[in-house]
mmCIF file of C-alpha atoms in Angstrom:
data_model
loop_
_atom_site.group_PDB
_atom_site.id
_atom_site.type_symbol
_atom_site.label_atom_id
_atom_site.label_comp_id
_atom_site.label_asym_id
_atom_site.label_seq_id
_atom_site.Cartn_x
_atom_site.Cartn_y
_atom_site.Cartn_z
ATOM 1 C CA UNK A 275 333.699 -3.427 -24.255
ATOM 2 C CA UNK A 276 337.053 -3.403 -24.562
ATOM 3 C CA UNK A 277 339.281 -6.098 -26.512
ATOM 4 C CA UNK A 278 342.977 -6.732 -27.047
ATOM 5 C CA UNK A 279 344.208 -7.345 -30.166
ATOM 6 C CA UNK A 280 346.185 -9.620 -31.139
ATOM 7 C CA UNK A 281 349.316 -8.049 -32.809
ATOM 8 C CA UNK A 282 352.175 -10.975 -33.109
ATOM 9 C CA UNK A 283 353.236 -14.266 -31.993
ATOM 10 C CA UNK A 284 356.073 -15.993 -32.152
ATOM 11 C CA UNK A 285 357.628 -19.515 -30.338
ATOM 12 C CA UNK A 286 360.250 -18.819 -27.934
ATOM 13 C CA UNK A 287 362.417 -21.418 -25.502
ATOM 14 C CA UNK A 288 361.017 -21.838 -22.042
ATOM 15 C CA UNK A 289 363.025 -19.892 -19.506
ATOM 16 C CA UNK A 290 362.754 -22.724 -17.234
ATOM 17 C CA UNK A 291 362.727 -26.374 -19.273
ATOM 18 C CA UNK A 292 363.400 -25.060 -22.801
ATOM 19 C CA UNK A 293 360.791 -26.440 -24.595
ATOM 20 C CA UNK A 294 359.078 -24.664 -26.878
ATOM 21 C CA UNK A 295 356.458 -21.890 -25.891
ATOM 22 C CA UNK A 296 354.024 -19.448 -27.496
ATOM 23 C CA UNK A 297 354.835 -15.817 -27.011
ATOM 24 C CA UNK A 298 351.568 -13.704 -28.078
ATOM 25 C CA UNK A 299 351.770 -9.992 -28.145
ATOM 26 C CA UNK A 300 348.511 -8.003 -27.939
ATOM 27 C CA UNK A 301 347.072 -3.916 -28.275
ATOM 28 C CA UNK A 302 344.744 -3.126 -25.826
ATOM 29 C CA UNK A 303 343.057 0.490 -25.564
ATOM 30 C CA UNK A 304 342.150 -0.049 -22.087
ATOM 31 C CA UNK A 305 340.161 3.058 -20.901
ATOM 32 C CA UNK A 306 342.674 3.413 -17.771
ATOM 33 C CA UNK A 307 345.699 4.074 -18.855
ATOM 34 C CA UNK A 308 345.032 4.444 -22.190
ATOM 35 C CA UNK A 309 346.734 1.822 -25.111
ATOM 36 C CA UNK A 310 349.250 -0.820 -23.748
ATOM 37 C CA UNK A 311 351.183 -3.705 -24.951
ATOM 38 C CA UNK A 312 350.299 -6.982 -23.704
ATOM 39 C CA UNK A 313 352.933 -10.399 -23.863
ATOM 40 C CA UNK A 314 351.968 -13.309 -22.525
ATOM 41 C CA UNK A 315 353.629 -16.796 -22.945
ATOM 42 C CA UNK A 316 352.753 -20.243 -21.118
ATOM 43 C CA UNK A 317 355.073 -23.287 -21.424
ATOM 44 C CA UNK A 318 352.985 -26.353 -22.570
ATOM 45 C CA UNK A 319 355.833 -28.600 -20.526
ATOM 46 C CA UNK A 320 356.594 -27.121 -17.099
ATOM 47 C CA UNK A 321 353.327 -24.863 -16.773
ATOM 48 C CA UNK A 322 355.810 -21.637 -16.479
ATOM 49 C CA UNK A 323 353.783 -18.320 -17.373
ATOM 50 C CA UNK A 324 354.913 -14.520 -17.931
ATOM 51 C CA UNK A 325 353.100 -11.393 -18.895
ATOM 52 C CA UNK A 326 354.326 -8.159 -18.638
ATOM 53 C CA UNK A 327 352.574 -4.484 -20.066
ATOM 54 C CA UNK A 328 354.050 -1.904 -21.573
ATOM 55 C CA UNK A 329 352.732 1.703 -21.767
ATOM 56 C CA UNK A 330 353.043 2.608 -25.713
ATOM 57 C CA UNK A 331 352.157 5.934 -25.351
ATOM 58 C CA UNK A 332 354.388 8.404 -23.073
ATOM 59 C CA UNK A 333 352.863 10.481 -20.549
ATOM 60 C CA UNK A 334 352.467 13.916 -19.569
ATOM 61 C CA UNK A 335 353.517 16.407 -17.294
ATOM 62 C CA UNK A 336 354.918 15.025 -13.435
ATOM 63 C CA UNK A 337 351.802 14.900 -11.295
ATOM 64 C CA UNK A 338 350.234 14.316 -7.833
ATOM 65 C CA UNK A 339 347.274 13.104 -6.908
ATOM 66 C CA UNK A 340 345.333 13.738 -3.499
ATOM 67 C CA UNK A 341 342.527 11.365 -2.651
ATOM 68 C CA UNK A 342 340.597 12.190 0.498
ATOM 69 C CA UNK A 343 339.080 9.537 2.056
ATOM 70 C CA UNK A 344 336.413 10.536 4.284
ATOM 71 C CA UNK A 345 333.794 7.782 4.719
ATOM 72 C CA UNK A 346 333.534 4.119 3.436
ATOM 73 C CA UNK A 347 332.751 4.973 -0.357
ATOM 74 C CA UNK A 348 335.717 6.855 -0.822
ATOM 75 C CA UNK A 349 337.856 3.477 -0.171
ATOM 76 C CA UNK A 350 335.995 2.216 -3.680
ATOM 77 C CA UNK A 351 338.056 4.897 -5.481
ATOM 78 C CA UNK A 352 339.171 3.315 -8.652
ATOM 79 C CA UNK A 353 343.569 4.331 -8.528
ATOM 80 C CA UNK A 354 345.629 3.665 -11.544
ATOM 81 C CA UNK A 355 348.925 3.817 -10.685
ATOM 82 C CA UNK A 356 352.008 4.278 -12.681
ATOM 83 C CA UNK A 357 355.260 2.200 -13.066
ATOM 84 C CA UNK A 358 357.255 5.152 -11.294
ATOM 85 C CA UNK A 359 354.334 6.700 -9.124
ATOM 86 C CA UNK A 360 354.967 6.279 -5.579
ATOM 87 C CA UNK A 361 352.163 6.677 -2.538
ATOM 88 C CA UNK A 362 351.841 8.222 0.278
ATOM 89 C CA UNK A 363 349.394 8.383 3.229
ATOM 90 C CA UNK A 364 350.699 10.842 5.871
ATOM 91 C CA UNK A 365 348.032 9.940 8.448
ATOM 92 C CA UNK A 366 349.142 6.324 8.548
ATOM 93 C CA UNK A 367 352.626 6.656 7.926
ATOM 94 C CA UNK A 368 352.393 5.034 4.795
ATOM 95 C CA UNK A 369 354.769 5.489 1.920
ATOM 96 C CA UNK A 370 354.860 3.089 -0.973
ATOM 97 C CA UNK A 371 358.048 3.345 -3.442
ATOM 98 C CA UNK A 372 358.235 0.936 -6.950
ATOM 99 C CA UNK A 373 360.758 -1.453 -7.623
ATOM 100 C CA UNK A 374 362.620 -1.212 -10.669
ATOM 101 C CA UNK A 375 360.444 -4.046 -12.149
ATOM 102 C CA UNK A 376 356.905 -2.346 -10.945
ATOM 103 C CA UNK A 377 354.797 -2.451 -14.203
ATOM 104 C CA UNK A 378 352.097 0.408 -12.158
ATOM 105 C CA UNK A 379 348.742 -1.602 -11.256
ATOM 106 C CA UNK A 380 344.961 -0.630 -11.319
ATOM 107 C CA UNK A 381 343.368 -1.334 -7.831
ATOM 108 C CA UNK A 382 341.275 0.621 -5.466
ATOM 109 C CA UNK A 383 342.451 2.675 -2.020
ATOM 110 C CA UNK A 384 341.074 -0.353 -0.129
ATOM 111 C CA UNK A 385 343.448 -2.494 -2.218
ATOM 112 C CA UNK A 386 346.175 -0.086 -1.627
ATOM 113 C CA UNK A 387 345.329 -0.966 2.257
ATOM 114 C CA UNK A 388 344.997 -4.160 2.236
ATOM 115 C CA UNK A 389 348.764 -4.126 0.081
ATOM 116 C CA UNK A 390 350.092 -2.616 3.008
ATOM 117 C CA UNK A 391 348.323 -4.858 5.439
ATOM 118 C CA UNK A 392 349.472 -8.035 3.513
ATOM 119 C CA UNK A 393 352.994 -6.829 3.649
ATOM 120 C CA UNK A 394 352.920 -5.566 7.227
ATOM 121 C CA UNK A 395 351.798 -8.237 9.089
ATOM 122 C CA UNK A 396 354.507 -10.858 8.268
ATOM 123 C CA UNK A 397 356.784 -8.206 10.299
ATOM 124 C CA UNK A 398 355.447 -7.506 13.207
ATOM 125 C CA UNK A 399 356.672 -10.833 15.192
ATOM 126 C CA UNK A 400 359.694 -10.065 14.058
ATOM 127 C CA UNK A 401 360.182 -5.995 15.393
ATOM 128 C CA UNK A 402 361.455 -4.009 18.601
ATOM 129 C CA UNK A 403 357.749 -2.601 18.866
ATOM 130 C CA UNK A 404 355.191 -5.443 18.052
ATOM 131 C CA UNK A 405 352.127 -3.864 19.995
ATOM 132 C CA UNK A 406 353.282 -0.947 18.459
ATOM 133 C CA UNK A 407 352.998 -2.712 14.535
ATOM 134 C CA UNK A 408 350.014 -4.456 15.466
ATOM 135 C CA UNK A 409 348.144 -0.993 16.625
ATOM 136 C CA UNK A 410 349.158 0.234 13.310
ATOM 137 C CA UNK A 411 347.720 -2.852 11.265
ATOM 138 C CA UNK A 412 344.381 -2.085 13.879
ATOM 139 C CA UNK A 413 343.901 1.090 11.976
ATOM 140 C CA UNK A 414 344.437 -0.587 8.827
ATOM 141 C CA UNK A 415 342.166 -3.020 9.426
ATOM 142 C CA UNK A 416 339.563 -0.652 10.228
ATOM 143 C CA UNK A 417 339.457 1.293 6.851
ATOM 144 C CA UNK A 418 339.331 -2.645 5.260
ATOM 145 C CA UNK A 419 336.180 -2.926 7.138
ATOM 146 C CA UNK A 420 334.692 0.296 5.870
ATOM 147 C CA UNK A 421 335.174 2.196 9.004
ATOM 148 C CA UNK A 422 336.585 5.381 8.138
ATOM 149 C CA UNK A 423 337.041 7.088 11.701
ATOM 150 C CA UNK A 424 339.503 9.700 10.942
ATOM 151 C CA UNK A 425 339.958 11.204 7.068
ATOM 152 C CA UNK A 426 342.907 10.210 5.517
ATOM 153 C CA UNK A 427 344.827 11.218 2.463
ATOM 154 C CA UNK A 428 346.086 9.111 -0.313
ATOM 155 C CA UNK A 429 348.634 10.593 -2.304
ATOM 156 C CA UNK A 430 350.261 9.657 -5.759
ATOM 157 C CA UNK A 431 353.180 11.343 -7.123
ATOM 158 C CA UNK A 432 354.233 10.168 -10.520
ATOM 159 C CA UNK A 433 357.015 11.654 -12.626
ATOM 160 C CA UNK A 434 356.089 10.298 -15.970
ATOM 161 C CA UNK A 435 352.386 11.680 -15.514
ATOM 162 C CA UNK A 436 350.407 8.952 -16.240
ATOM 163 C CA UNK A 437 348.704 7.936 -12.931
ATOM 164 C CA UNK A 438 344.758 8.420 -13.158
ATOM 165 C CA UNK A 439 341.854 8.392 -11.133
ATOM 166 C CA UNK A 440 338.594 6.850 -12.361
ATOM 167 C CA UNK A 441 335.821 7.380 -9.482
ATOM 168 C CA UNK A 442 332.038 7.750 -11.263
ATOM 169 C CA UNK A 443 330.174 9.089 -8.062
ATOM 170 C CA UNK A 444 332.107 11.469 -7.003
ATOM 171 C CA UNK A 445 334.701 13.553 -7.437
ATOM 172 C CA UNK A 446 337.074 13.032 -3.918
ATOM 173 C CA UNK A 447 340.446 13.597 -5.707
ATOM 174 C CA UNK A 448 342.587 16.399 -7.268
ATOM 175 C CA UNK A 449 345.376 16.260 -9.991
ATOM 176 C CA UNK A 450 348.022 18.514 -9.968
ATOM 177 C CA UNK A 451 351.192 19.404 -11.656
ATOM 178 C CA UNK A 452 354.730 19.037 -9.639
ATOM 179 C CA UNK A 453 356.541 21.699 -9.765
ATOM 180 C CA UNK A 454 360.006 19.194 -9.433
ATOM 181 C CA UNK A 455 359.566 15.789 -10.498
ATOM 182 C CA UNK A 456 360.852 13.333 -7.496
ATOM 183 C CA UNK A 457 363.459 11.707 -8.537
ATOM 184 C CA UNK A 458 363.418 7.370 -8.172
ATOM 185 C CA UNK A 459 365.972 5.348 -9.725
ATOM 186 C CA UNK A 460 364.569 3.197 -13.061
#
């Protein structure tokens, strides 16, 4: 199994009350993406928390990533996405672009969908077109609950090259290079 190791700690001031708090700083050679740096730091007074990761090594070439999704396993695929990657799925209309403060995240396509869901919903009330949002959150919905009526694609461009796929049954995805990395702003 894999363990983080703990590298350095130091005290710091609270961002929020200023009392003292415990900044710890761990290596961890997860198996997706490879090593990062972990901080973490809890105030003992006001309960605050922050962690953040860092990559530590750089990646490789720009990259995309297809996933097809063509019955209910496929929405198990294991996606580790990048702090710059961005998604797309064409079928839905999807496309998912980072914030400058995205740290990338491991999740699944089904957690990619139910991402979109979460944010969706909220909106619809709110748009020219509800019927028209909430027939679109229908066929989200659907793929949640492992009814995959039409094949969609999930696609993951990243720039720096260090998005992965980890899937053990089968092999639904391809990697390849970009030709001209997009460009996002940092």
């Amino acid at each position: 199994m894999y363990k983080p190791r703990k590298v350095g700690e130091e005290v710091v001031k609270c961002p929020v009350c200023g009392a003292d708090a415990r900044l710890e700083l761990y290596i961890h050679n997860a198996p997706i993406p490879g090593p990062v740096l972990i901080m973490t730091m809890r105030c003992p007074r006001c309960g605050y928390k922050f962690r953040d990761v860092s990559f530590i090594e750089e990646g490789g070439r720009p990259l995309r990533i297809r996933i097809r999704v063509e019955e209910p396993d496929d929405l198990n695929t294991i996606v580790f996405r990048g702090p710059r990657a961005s998604i797309r799925v064409p079928e839905l209309g999807i496309e998912i672009t980072p914030g400058p403060a995205h740290q990338g995240d491991i999740t699944t396509v089904d957690g990619i969908l139910a991402l979109v869901h979460d944010h969706v919903e909220p909106l619809c009330s709110s748009l020219e077109d509800p019927e028209g949002c909430r027939g679109f959150l229908r066929r989200v919905e659907s793929f949640l609950k492992g009814v995959v009526a039409e094949p969609i694609t999930v696609e993951i461009v990243d720039p720096e090259g260090i998005s992965t796929v980890y899937r053990s049954k089968k092999r639904n995805y391809v990697v390849e290079p970009l030709e001209e990395p997009p460009t996002q702003p940092r």
